[in-house]
mmCIF file of C-alpha atoms and ligand atoms in Angstrom:
data_model
loop_
_atom_site.group_PDB
_atom_site.id
_atom_site.type_symbol
_atom_site.label_atom_id
_atom_site.label_comp_id
_atom_site.label_asym_id
_atom_site.label_seq_id
_atom_site.Cartn_x
_atom_site.Cartn_y
_atom_site.Cartn_z
ATOM 1 C CA MET A 20 126.335 157.228 101.871
ATOM 2 C CA ASN A 21 127.004 158.836 105.518
ATOM 3 C CA ARG A 22 128.630 156.794 108.177
ATOM 4 C CA LYS A 23 126.298 153.603 109.470
ATOM 5 C CA LYS A 24 124.779 153.178 106.308
ATOM 6 C CA ILE A 25 127.813 151.611 105.257
ATOM 7 C CA PHE A 26 128.884 150.053 107.980
ATOM 8 C CA CYS A 27 125.617 148.511 107.166
ATOM 9 C CA PHE A 28 126.084 147.225 103.485
ATOM 10 C CA LEU A 29 129.237 146.290 104.633
ATOM 11 C CA LEU A 30 127.845 143.841 106.345
ATOM 12 C CA THR A 31 124.991 142.806 104.866
ATOM 13 C CA GLY A 32 127.616 140.823 101.817
ATOM 14 C CA ALA A 33 126.504 137.326 102.663
ATOM 15 C CA ALA A 34 122.661 137.853 103.441
ATOM 16 C CA PHE A 35 122.075 141.152 100.891
ATOM 17 C CA SER A 36 119.709 138.332 98.759
ATOM 18 C CA ALA A 37 117.225 138.474 101.177
ATOM 19 C CA CYS A 38 116.996 142.556 102.241
ATOM 20 C CA ALA A 39 117.089 143.228 98.598
ATOM 21 C CA THR A 40 113.676 142.957 97.455
ATOM 22 C CA ARG A 41 112.497 146.087 97.724
ATOM 23 C CA GLN A 42 111.223 147.653 94.124
ATOM 24 C CA VAL A 43 113.762 150.538 93.508
ATOM 25 C CA THR A 44 111.727 153.139 92.082
ATOM 26 C CA THR A 45 112.095 156.123 88.925
ATOM 27 C CA GLU A 46 112.658 157.975 92.710
ATOM 28 C CA GLU A 47 114.802 156.015 93.620
ATOM 29 C CA PRO A 48 118.806 158.031 93.591
ATOM 30 C CA GLY A 49 120.725 156.052 91.654
ATOM 31 C CA LEU A 50 124.743 154.729 92.100
ATOM 32 C CA LYS A 51 126.414 158.323 91.457
ATOM 33 C CA SER A 52 124.554 159.110 94.575
ATOM 34 C CA VAL A 53 125.113 156.320 96.530
ATOM 35 C CA LEU A 54 128.809 156.970 95.813
ATOM 36 C CA GLY A 55 129.667 159.349 94.397
ATOM 37 C CA ASP A 56 131.304 161.396 97.434
ATOM 38 C CA LYS A 57 133.070 159.002 97.004
ATOM 39 C CA PHE A 58 134.699 158.270 93.674
ATOM 40 C CA LEU A 59 133.648 158.532 90.431
ATOM 41 C CA VAL A 60 131.269 156.122 89.023
ATOM 42 C CA GLY A 61 131.654 155.154 85.579
ATOM 43 C CA VAL A 62 130.377 152.610 82.615
ATOM 44 C CA ALA A 63 131.163 152.265 79.557
ATOM 45 C CA LEU A 64 128.840 153.359 76.673
ATOM 46 C CA ASN A 65 128.080 151.142 73.892
ATOM 47 C CA THR A 66 127.341 152.783 70.155
ATOM 48 C CA HIS A 67 123.700 152.410 70.299
ATOM 49 C CA GLN A 68 123.977 154.569 73.816
ATOM 50 C CA SER A 69 126.546 156.751 73.474
ATOM 51 C CA SER A 70 123.916 157.835 69.713
ATOM 52 C CA GLY A 71 120.522 157.588 71.909
ATOM 53 C CA ARG A 72 118.730 154.581 69.768
ATOM 54 C CA ASP A 73 119.128 152.278 72.532
ATOM 55 C CA THR A 74 116.727 154.601 75.504
ATOM 56 C CA ALA A 75 115.784 151.767 78.648
ATOM 57 C CA ALA A 76 119.871 151.628 78.496
ATOM 58 C CA VAL A 77 120.420 156.084 78.399
ATOM 59 C CA ARG A 78 117.705 156.426 80.629
ATOM 60 C CA ILE A 79 120.397 153.622 83.736
ATOM 61 C CA VAL A 80 123.459 155.836 82.500
ATOM 62 C CA GLN A 81 121.387 158.904 83.092
ATOM 63 C CA ARG A 82 119.660 158.290 87.084
ATOM 64 C CA HIS A 83 122.916 155.855 87.755
ATOM 65 C CA PHE A 84 126.731 156.937 86.391
ATOM 66 C CA ASN A 85 128.709 160.321 86.043
ATOM 67 C CA SER A 86 131.242 158.937 84.266
ATOM 68 C CA ILE A 87 131.470 157.089 80.732
ATOM 69 C CA VAL A 88 133.829 155.566 78.304
ATOM 70 C CA ALA A 89 133.796 154.430 74.967
ATOM 71 C CA GLU A 90 133.869 150.580 74.828
ATOM 72 C CA ASN A 91 134.757 150.084 71.457
ATOM 73 C CA CYS A 92 134.954 153.889 68.994
ATOM 74 C CA MET A 93 137.525 155.333 69.460
ATOM 75 C CA LYS A 94 140.157 152.290 69.111
ATOM 76 C CA CYS A 95 141.958 152.916 66.498
ATOM 77 C CA GLN A 96 140.724 150.497 63.947
ATOM 78 C CA VAL A 97 138.076 152.767 64.576
ATOM 79 C CA ILE A 98 139.051 156.253 64.757
ATOM 80 C CA HIS A 99 142.209 156.167 62.064
ATOM 81 C CA PRO A 100 141.525 152.889 59.555
ATOM 82 C CA GLN A 101 143.710 154.131 57.633
ATOM 83 C CA GLU A 102 147.459 156.587 57.974
ATOM 84 C CA ASP A 103 145.304 159.219 56.464
ATOM 85 C CA ARG A 104 142.041 159.069 57.724
ATOM 86 C CA TYR A 105 139.961 159.465 60.746
ATOM 87 C CA ASP A 106 137.297 159.215 61.034
ATOM 88 C CA PHE A 107 135.610 161.014 64.610
ATOM 89 C CA ARG A 108 131.743 160.253 63.789
ATOM 90 C CA GLN A 109 130.980 158.482 66.772
ATOM 91 C CA ALA A 110 134.078 159.663 68.362
ATOM 92 C CA ASP A 111 132.313 162.725 68.582
ATOM 93 C CA GLU A 112 129.030 161.537 69.142
ATOM 94 C CA PHE A 113 130.177 160.051 72.122
ATOM 95 C CA VAL A 114 132.093 162.853 73.824
ATOM 96 C CA LYS A 115 128.746 165.125 72.936
ATOM 97 C CA PHE A 116 126.679 162.558 75.695
ATOM 98 C CA GLY A 117 129.422 163.032 77.331
ATOM 99 C CA GLU A 118 128.666 167.017 77.950
ATOM 100 C CA GLU A 119 125.046 167.108 77.271
ATOM 101 C CA ASN A 120 125.136 164.474 80.520
ATOM 102 C CA GLY A 121 127.290 166.599 82.418
ATOM 103 C CA MET A 122 129.754 163.509 82.922
ATOM 104 C CA ALA A 123 133.223 163.086 82.637
ATOM 105 C CA VAL A 124 134.600 162.088 79.922
ATOM 106 C CA ILE A 125 137.015 159.143 79.334
ATOM 107 C CA GLY A 126 138.831 158.130 76.338
ATOM 108 C CA HIS A 127 140.021 154.804 75.765
ATOM 109 C CA CYS A 128 142.702 154.079 74.523
ATOM 110 C CA LEU A 129 145.360 155.539 72.489
ATOM 111 C CA ILE A 130 147.784 153.297 72.254
ATOM 112 C CA TRP A 131 147.447 149.408 72.848
ATOM 113 C CA HIS A 132 148.564 146.662 70.609
ATOM 114 C CA SER A 133 144.878 145.188 69.632
ATOM 115 C CA GLN A 134 142.841 146.820 67.807
ATOM 116 C CA LEU A 135 144.825 148.234 65.699
ATOM 117 C CA ALA A 136 145.116 149.833 62.167
ATOM 118 C CA PRO A 137 146.659 146.581 60.174
ATOM 119 C CA TRP A 138 148.327 149.199 59.015
ATOM 120 C CA PHE A 139 149.473 151.210 62.108
ATOM 121 C CA CYS A 140 152.566 149.847 62.951
ATOM 122 C CA VAL A 141 154.005 147.950 59.294
ATOM 123 C CA ASP A 142 155.257 149.238 55.738
ATOM 124 C CA LYS A 143 153.082 148.508 52.250
ATOM 125 C CA GLU A 144 155.013 145.444 52.490
ATOM 126 C CA GLY A 145 153.774 144.354 55.897
ATOM 127 C CA CYS A 146 157.603 144.602 57.091
ATOM 128 C CA ASN A 147 158.287 145.978 60.800
ATOM 129 C CA VAL A 148 158.206 150.067 60.045
ATOM 130 C CA SER A 149 161.328 151.461 61.670
ATOM 131 C CA ALA A 150 161.578 153.068 64.744
ATOM 132 C CA GLU A 151 161.686 156.604 63.809
ATOM 133 C CA ILE A 152 158.159 156.090 61.744
ATOM 134 C CA LEU A 153 156.559 154.588 64.369
ATOM 135 C CA LYS A 154 156.817 156.885 66.993
ATOM 136 C CA GLN A 155 156.433 159.964 64.199
ATOM 137 C CA ARG A 156 152.848 157.352 63.432
ATOM 138 C CA MET A 157 152.374 157.549 67.934
ATOM 139 C CA LYS A 158 152.317 161.382 67.952
ATOM 140 C CA ASP A 159 150.029 161.920 64.704
ATOM 141 C CA HIS A 160 147.875 159.862 66.008
ATOM 142 C CA ILE A 161 147.784 161.040 69.851
ATOM 143 C CA THR A 162 148.798 164.305 68.968
ATOM 144 C CA THR A 163 145.440 164.496 65.807
ATOM 145 C CA ILE A 164 143.227 162.984 68.666
ATOM 146 C CA VAL A 165 143.864 163.976 72.208
ATOM 147 C CA SER A 166 144.291 167.196 70.717
ATOM 148 C CA ARG A 167 140.854 167.632 69.201
ATOM 149 C CA TYR A 168 139.150 166.813 72.339
ATOM 150 C CA ARG A 169 141.128 168.461 74.403
ATOM 151 C CA GLY A 170 139.292 170.211 76.891
ATOM 152 C CA ARG A 171 137.046 167.436 76.806
ATOM 153 C CA ILE A 172 137.954 164.224 77.973
ATOM 154 C CA LYS A 173 138.631 164.288 81.287
ATOM 155 C CA GLY A 174 141.519 160.991 81.213
ATOM 156 C CA TRP A 175 142.920 158.949 78.028
ATOM 157 C CA ASP A 176 143.939 155.374 78.920
ATOM 158 C CA VAL A 177 147.217 156.143 77.529
ATOM 159 C CA VAL A 178 148.878 152.727 76.940
ATOM 160 C CA ASN A 179 146.783 148.856 76.981
ATOM 161 C CA GLU A 180 147.715 146.242 78.024
ATOM 162 C CA ALA A 181 151.768 146.519 77.525
ATOM 163 C CA ILE A 182 153.078 143.730 80.630
ATOM 164 C CA MET A 183 151.709 140.603 80.281
ATOM 165 C CA GLU A 184 151.095 138.241 84.087
ATOM 166 C CA ASP A 185 154.904 137.142 84.997
ATOM 167 C CA GLY A 186 155.862 140.638 84.035
ATOM 168 C CA SER A 187 157.566 141.262 81.215
ATOM 169 C CA TYR A 188 156.600 143.040 78.309
ATOM 170 C CA ARG A 189 153.887 142.202 76.023
ATOM 171 C CA GLN A 190 155.649 141.088 73.084
ATOM 172 C CA SER A 191 153.414 143.077 70.887
ATOM 173 C CA LYS A 192 155.306 145.413 67.822
ATOM 174 C CA PHE A 193 154.800 148.425 69.349
ATOM 175 C CA TYR A 194 157.655 146.925 72.178
ATOM 176 C CA GLU A 195 159.329 144.739 68.865
ATOM 177 C CA ILE A 196 160.483 148.236 67.518
ATOM 178 C CA LEU A 197 160.984 150.089 69.984
ATOM 179 C CA GLY A 198 161.594 148.846 73.226
ATOM 180 C CA GLU A 199 159.384 149.429 76.694
ATOM 181 C CA SER A 200 160.035 153.303 75.491
ATOM 182 C CA PHE A 201 157.336 153.416 73.625
ATOM 183 C CA ILE A 202 154.732 153.598 76.852
ATOM 184 C CA SER A 203 156.932 157.015 77.828
ATOM 185 C CA LEU A 204 156.039 158.224 74.253
ATOM 186 C CA ALA A 205 152.805 158.243 74.673
ATOM 187 C CA PHE A 206 152.648 159.823 77.058
ATOM 188 C CA GLN A 207 155.402 162.051 76.296
ATOM 189 C CA TYR A 208 153.132 163.181 73.116
ATOM 190 C CA ALA A 209 149.873 162.611 75.409
ATOM 191 C CA GLN A 210 151.174 165.365 77.732
ATOM 192 C CA GLU A 211 152.274 167.518 75.231
ATOM 193 C CA ALA A 212 147.839 167.449 73.225
ATOM 194 C CA ASP A 213 146.627 168.461 76.437
ATOM 195 C CA PRO A 214 148.569 169.244 79.719
ATOM 196 C CA ASP A 215 145.188 169.650 81.731
ATOM 197 C CA ALA A 216 144.220 165.812 80.849
ATOM 198 C CA GLU A 217 144.973 162.810 83.271
ATOM 199 C CA LEU A 218 146.914 160.259 81.946
ATOM 200 C CA TYR A 219 146.460 156.858 82.467
ATOM 201 C CA TYR A 220 147.875 152.575 82.076
ATOM 202 C CA ASN A 221 145.773 150.514 82.121
ATOM 203 C CA ASP A 222 145.843 146.323 82.654
ATOM 204 C CA TYR A 223 143.991 143.017 82.883
ATOM 205 C CA ASN A 224 144.646 140.657 85.860
ATOM 206 C CA MET A 225 146.604 143.209 87.564
ATOM 207 C CA HIS A 226 145.958 141.291 90.440
ATOM 208 C CA THR A 227 149.482 138.984 89.788
ATOM 209 C CA PRO A 228 152.574 140.047 90.997
ATOM 210 C CA GLY A 229 154.213 139.929 88.129
ATOM 211 C CA LYS A 230 152.682 142.720 86.640
ATOM 212 C CA ARG A 231 152.613 144.656 89.333
ATOM 213 C CA ARG A 232 155.976 144.601 90.254
ATOM 214 C CA THR A 233 156.624 145.346 86.469
ATOM 215 C CA VAL A 234 153.827 148.426 86.264
ATOM 216 C CA VAL A 235 155.764 149.145 89.770
ATOM 217 C CA LYS A 236 158.453 150.338 88.395
ATOM 218 C CA LEU A 237 157.466 152.111 85.607
ATOM 219 C CA VAL A 238 155.146 154.365 87.249
ATOM 220 C CA ASN A 239 157.778 155.633 89.603
ATOM 221 C CA ASP A 240 160.401 155.491 85.964
ATOM 222 C CA LEU A 241 156.964 157.768 84.372
ATOM 223 C CA ARG A 242 157.782 159.841 87.165
ATOM 224 C CA ALA A 243 161.905 159.657 87.370
ATOM 225 C CA ALA A 244 161.374 160.753 83.681
ATOM 226 C CA GLY A 245 159.515 163.898 84.739
ATOM 227 C CA LEU A 246 156.274 162.680 82.273
ATOM 228 C CA ARG A 247 153.028 162.901 84.349
ATOM 229 C CA ILE A 248 150.709 159.535 85.321
ATOM 230 C CA THR A 249 147.784 160.244 86.802
ATOM 231 C CA ALA A 250 146.410 156.868 87.883
ATOM 232 C CA VAL A 251 146.649 153.257 87.234
ATOM 233 C CA GLY A 252 143.724 151.367 86.096
ATOM 234 C CA MET A 253 142.621 147.862 87.293
ATOM 235 C CA GLN A 254 140.163 146.287 84.400
ATOM 236 C CA GLY A 255 138.274 144.220 87.072
ATOM 237 C CA HIS A 256 137.185 141.300 84.645
ATOM 238 C CA VAL A 257 137.059 139.375 87.098
ATOM 239 C CA GLY A 258 134.960 136.830 87.890
ATOM 240 C CA MET A 259 133.679 134.800 90.979
ATOM 241 C CA ASP A 260 136.911 132.710 92.501
ATOM 242 C CA TYR A 261 139.681 134.230 91.126
ATOM 243 C CA PRO A 262 141.467 136.945 91.573
ATOM 244 C CA ASP A 263 142.058 135.935 94.900
ATOM 245 C CA LEU A 264 140.817 139.030 96.475
ATOM 246 C CA ASP A 265 143.857 139.708 99.196
ATOM 247 C CA GLU A 266 145.921 139.502 95.737
ATOM 248 C CA PHE A 267 143.370 141.949 93.806
ATOM 249 C CA GLU A 268 143.487 144.813 97.319
ATOM 250 C CA GLN A 269 147.232 143.876 97.417
ATOM 251 C CA SER A 270 147.595 145.021 94.184
ATOM 252 C CA LEU A 271 145.439 148.309 94.254
ATOM 253 C CA GLN A 272 147.779 149.167 97.418
ATOM 254 C CA ALA A 273 151.520 149.032 95.685
ATOM 255 C CA TYR A 274 149.828 150.700 92.771
ATOM 256 C CA ALA A 275 148.529 154.049 95.426
ATOM 257 C CA ALA A 276 152.155 154.060 96.735
ATOM 258 C CA THR A 277 153.571 154.894 93.874
ATOM 259 C CA GLY A 278 151.918 157.762 94.658
ATOM 260 C CA VAL A 279 149.022 158.040 91.637
ATOM 261 C CA LYS A 280 145.166 157.382 91.689
ATOM 262 C CA VAL A 281 143.509 154.593 90.863
ATOM 263 C CA MET A 282 140.726 153.386 89.237
ATOM 264 C CA ILE A 283 138.960 150.089 88.348
ATOM 265 C CA THR A 284 138.590 150.661 85.204
ATOM 266 C CA GLU A 285 136.692 147.461 83.461
ATOM 267 C CA TRP A 286 134.774 145.955 85.826
ATOM 268 C CA ASP A 287 132.670 143.151 85.426
ATOM 269 C CA MET A 288 132.410 140.035 86.661
ATOM 270 C CA SER A 289 131.710 136.649 84.641
ATOM 271 C CA ALA A 290 128.523 133.556 86.505
ATOM 272 C CA LEU A 291 129.840 131.411 84.435
ATOM 273 C CA PRO A 292 133.060 128.463 83.765
ATOM 274 C CA MET A 293 136.330 130.374 83.547
ATOM 275 C CA VAL A 294 137.684 128.617 80.819
ATOM 276 C CA ASN A 295 140.897 130.839 80.780
ATOM 277 C CA HIS A 296 141.883 134.046 83.248
ATOM 278 C CA THR A 297 142.563 136.304 80.588
ATOM 279 C CA ALA A 298 140.802 139.068 78.839
ATOM 280 C CA ASN A 299 143.419 138.831 76.125
ATOM 281 C CA VAL A 300 140.899 138.701 72.778
ATOM 282 C CA SER A 301 143.178 136.796 70.866
ATOM 283 C CA ASP A 302 142.390 134.830 73.735
ATOM 284 C CA THR A 303 139.047 132.589 72.284
ATOM 285 C CA VAL A 304 137.412 128.302 73.662
ATOM 286 C CA ALA A 305 135.601 126.500 70.968
ATOM 287 C CA PHE A 306 131.498 126.564 72.681
ATOM 288 C CA ARG A 307 131.088 123.918 74.192
ATOM 289 C CA LYS A 308 127.053 123.134 75.553
ATOM 290 C CA ALA A 309 128.409 122.098 78.670
ATOM 291 C CA LEU A 310 130.353 125.876 79.137
ATOM 292 C CA ASN A 311 127.151 127.736 79.256
ATOM 293 C CA PRO A 312 125.169 126.020 81.996
ATOM 294 C CA TYR A 313 122.428 129.283 82.024
ATOM 295 C CA PRO A 314 121.340 129.974 78.608
ATOM 296 C CA GLU A 315 117.571 130.965 79.871
ATOM 297 C CA ALA A 316 118.363 132.634 83.654
ATOM 298 C CA LEU A 317 121.280 133.057 86.541
ATOM 299 C CA PRO A 318 119.939 129.846 89.557
ATOM 300 C CA ASP A 319 119.162 132.003 92.665
ATOM 301 C CA SER A 320 122.154 129.679 93.966
ATOM 302 C CA VAL A 321 125.030 131.457 91.725
ATOM 303 C CA SER A 322 123.302 134.337 91.406
ATOM 304 C CA ASP A 323 123.277 134.586 95.787
ATOM 305 C CA ARG A 324 127.469 133.716 95.107
ATOM 306 C CA TRP A 325 127.945 136.496 92.216
ATOM 307 C CA ASN A 326 126.022 139.346 94.642
ATOM 308 C CA ALA A 327 127.905 138.156 97.078
ATOM 309 C CA LYS A 328 130.931 138.968 95.670
ATOM 310 C CA MET A 329 130.001 141.515 93.773
ATOM 311 C CA THR A 330 129.366 143.096 97.058
ATOM 312 C CA ALA A 331 133.041 141.575 98.476
ATOM 313 C CA TYR A 332 134.225 144.213 95.541
ATOM 314 C CA MET A 333 132.185 147.407 95.935
ATOM 315 C CA ASN A 334 132.732 146.750 99.683
ATOM 316 C CA LEU A 335 136.703 146.864 99.384
ATOM 317 C CA PHE A 336 136.231 149.668 96.410
ATOM 318 C CA ILE A 337 134.941 151.774 99.685
ATOM 319 C CA LYS A 338 137.515 151.005 102.120
ATOM 320 C CA HIS A 339 140.150 152.029 99.166
ATOM 321 C CA ALA A 340 137.586 155.185 98.574
ATOM 322 C CA ASP A 341 140.499 158.112 99.748
ATOM 323 C CA VAL A 342 142.494 156.460 96.749
ATOM 324 C CA ILE A 343 140.587 155.260 94.520
ATOM 325 C CA SER A 344 138.859 157.618 91.732
ATOM 326 C CA ARG A 345 136.536 156.194 89.352
ATOM 327 C CA VAL A 346 134.924 152.902 89.293
ATOM 328 C CA THR A 347 133.951 152.351 86.151
ATOM 329 C CA ALA A 348 131.208 148.888 84.515
ATOM 330 C CA TRP A 349 132.054 147.767 81.177
ATOM 331 C CA GLY A 350 128.657 148.261 79.831
ATOM 332 C CA VAL A 351 125.253 149.255 81.140
ATOM 333 C CA SER A 352 123.170 145.708 81.188
ATOM 334 C CA ASP A 353 123.983 141.926 80.823
ATOM 335 C CA GLY A 354 122.905 142.088 77.049
ATOM 336 C CA ASP A 355 125.719 144.495 76.476
ATOM 337 C CA SER A 356 128.724 142.306 77.914
ATOM 338 C CA TRP A 357 131.600 141.221 76.253
ATOM 339 C CA LYS A 358 131.560 138.462 78.426
ATOM 340 C CA ASN A 359 128.495 137.047 76.646
ATOM 341 C CA ASP A 360 131.538 136.407 73.729
ATOM 342 C CA PHE A 361 134.457 135.715 75.442
ATOM 343 C CA PRO A 362 136.436 133.897 75.884
ATOM 344 C CA VAL A 363 133.688 131.708 73.991
ATOM 345 C CA HIS A 364 131.638 132.724 71.704
ATOM 346 C CA GLY A 365 127.336 132.343 72.033
ATOM 347 C CA ARG A 366 127.638 132.309 76.060
ATOM 348 C CA THR A 367 124.564 133.984 78.368
ATOM 349 C CA ASP A 368 126.352 135.787 80.673
ATOM 350 C CA TYR A 369 125.133 137.706 83.799
ATOM 351 C CA ALA A 370 128.373 140.298 83.982
ATOM 352 C CA LEU A 371 127.106 143.791 85.220
ATOM 353 C CA LEU A 372 125.295 145.704 87.256
ATOM 354 C CA PHE A 373 121.961 145.304 85.816
ATOM 355 C CA ASP A 374 120.302 142.579 84.072
ATOM 356 C CA ARG A 375 118.990 142.150 80.354
ATOM 357 C CA ASN A 376 115.621 143.945 81.293
ATOM 358 C CA TYR A 377 117.206 146.742 82.449
ATOM 359 C CA GLN A 378 117.195 146.151 86.147
ATOM 360 C CA PRO A 379 119.252 146.307 88.924
ATOM 361 C CA LYS A 380 120.727 143.530 90.251
ATOM 362 C CA PRO A 381 120.221 142.813 94.006
ATOM 363 C CA PHE A 382 123.824 144.487 95.025
ATOM 364 C CA VAL A 383 122.862 146.967 93.232
ATOM 365 C CA LYS A 384 119.398 147.449 94.517
ATOM 366 C CA GLU A 385 121.215 146.940 98.261
ATOM 367 C CA LEU A 386 123.453 149.863 97.455
ATOM 368 C CA LEU A 387 120.379 151.992 96.332
ATOM 369 C CA ASN A 388 118.092 151.391 99.065
ATOM 370 C CA THR A 389 120.735 152.056 102.334
ATOM 371 C CA LYS A 390 121.367 155.557 100.603
ATOM 372 C CA SER A 391 116.820 156.188 100.291
ATOM 373 C CA GLU A 392 117.416 154.366 104.659
ATOM 374 C CA ALA A 393 119.242 156.911 105.072
ATOM 375 C CA TYR A 394 116.547 159.806 104.111
HETATM 376 O O1 G3I B 403 131.777 146.558 64.643
HETATM 377 C C1 G3I B 403 131.893 145.710 64.096
HETATM 378 C C2 G3I B 403 129.925 144.387 63.061
HETATM 379 O O2 G3I B 403 130.418 146.117 62.437
HETATM 380 C C3 G3I B 403 131.087 143.483 62.722
HETATM 381 O O3 G3I B 403 129.025 143.255 61.763
HETATM 382 C C4 G3I B 403 130.760 142.546 64.533
HETATM 383 C C5 G3I B 403 131.219 141.514 63.762
HETATM 384 O O4 G3I B 403 132.167 140.347 64.915
HETATM 385 O O5 G3I B 403 131.851 143.179 64.625
HETATM 386 C C6 G3I B 403 131.983 144.423 65.619
HETATM 387 O O6 G3I B 403 133.060 145.282 65.523
HETATM 388 C C7 G3I B 403 133.233 144.058 67.176
HETATM 389 C C8 G3I B 403 133.123 145.281 68.231
HETATM 390 O O7 G3I B 403 133.680 144.857 69.177
HETATM 391 C C9 G3I B 403 131.732 146.184 68.676
HETATM 392 O O8 G3I B 403 130.406 145.003 68.840
HETATM 393 C C10 G3I B 403 134.640 143.226 67.847
HETATM 394 O O9 G3I B 403 133.908 141.885 65.837
HETATM 395 C C11 G3I B 403 134.362 143.137 68.829
HETATM 396 O O10 G3I B 403 135.457 142.313 68.833
HETATM 397 C C12 G3I B 403 135.055 144.693 69.624
HETATM 398 O O11 G3I B 403 134.896 142.987 70.736
HETATM 399 C C13 G3I B 403 134.718 144.153 72.031
HETATM 400 C C14 G3I B 403 136.648 143.995 72.210
HETATM 401 O O12 G3I B 403 137.599 145.119 73.322
HETATM 402 C C15 G3I B 403 137.733 143.933 71.580
HETATM 403 O O13 G3I B 403 138.211 144.981 70.760
HETATM 404 C C16 G3I B 403 134.328 144.971 72.978
HETATM 405 O O14 G3I B 403 133.417 144.953 72.961
HETATM 406 C C17 G3I B 403 134.996 145.217 73.913
HETATM 407 O O15 G3I B 403 134.045 145.516 75.593
HETATM 408 C C18 G3I B 403 136.534 144.690 74.091
HETATM 409 O O16 G3I B 403 136.527 145.840 75.609
HETATM 410 C C19 G3I B 403 138.312 145.308 75.843
HETATM 411 C C20 G3I B 403 139.192 146.758 76.304
HETATM 412 O O17 G3I B 403 139.033 147.533 74.976
HETATM 413 C C21 G3I B 403 139.759 146.703 76.599
HETATM 414 N N1 G3I B 403 140.405 145.887 77.673
HETATM 415 C C22 G3I B 403 138.907 144.192 77.551
HETATM 416 C C23 G3I B 403 138.494 145.233 77.479
HETATM 417 C C24 G3I B 403 137.279 142.705 77.074
HETATM 418 O O18 G3I B 403 138.467 142.868 75.746
#
């Protein structure tokens, strides 16, 4: 996108709906051709998509995105369900999809307290294993997975969601047994297994000052210890009124100031009433009709606000394109989004860049139009 067109996009935030009526045809460019000179344009794939079964989604992915991340199939529970058994079927298929389509393939995630196979941190009696045993298990897990895809996966979310909003460490089994050192160990094992892979720390609510402080310290400590960390992933599970965009930007700048890149790794925006401010998958709330106000369609007034806020985020990403290396949407179309079931199961949310009919949202159309008008 040339400067003039970007400027136009920056101006359109509030008034996008009036000028976004033009239909996008298959001849028009995809998001990757609009934004690809700024950062990788990524999307999380579920297994219906990476296997090719969801053909409508695959068409969108091929046209618009140049990077993919595994939404679920590389999580410990799936890929390493028992200590002596790995299951690479879905992960292999996912990596193959990325390679066949010439995309930057991202691995998610090596060490995470959630979706962790039940055996990982305990012995047969269910008691925590010793620090030495857990280190060995982490090393085996990371080495096996990272080595298998060495040279094929561009980067890994090495550690996911280890720090709380107040800046303290999450009381996970990893932390209970190894203290903060589990993070540096994970980076060390990943670096040894693939010296060329990019390595990331990834978390949600990264705008909060407490988390910001500890993540900045973590990055500095890892680098001081001679370990490689390529980027900080700000997940970006946001709502229309949360978080404050200035706080988000302050964090983005603070992470970039450490010298690593920043990535927006799991971008989506709920259009529904917010019932909590977390992406921690166990923090659920019971369904009530009042919490599911738009089961059929999003009213225009809400849609306009949603699109305007997504435009504001995209403008922020474009403004900081010099330090942002990837922006990844957490799913292809609204029907795929985890937000339909979190934090309240069974809602109808509208969180992604493409609607349930695989049509681009108005703010996406507007972005695409700025490019085609430039020809
Ligand atoms: O695959 C099983 C299926 O066999 C079973 O019948 C069905 C019954 O519930 O569950 C299916 O697994 C679900 C899985 O997604 C695949 O659809 C799990 O229940 C469900 O908990 C899981 O949710 C995922 C969640 O992480 C937990 O792993 C979401 O799709 C995924 O979007 C979400 O992603 C996380 C990131 O990894 C880390 N950051 C936060 C983000 C959102 O929570």
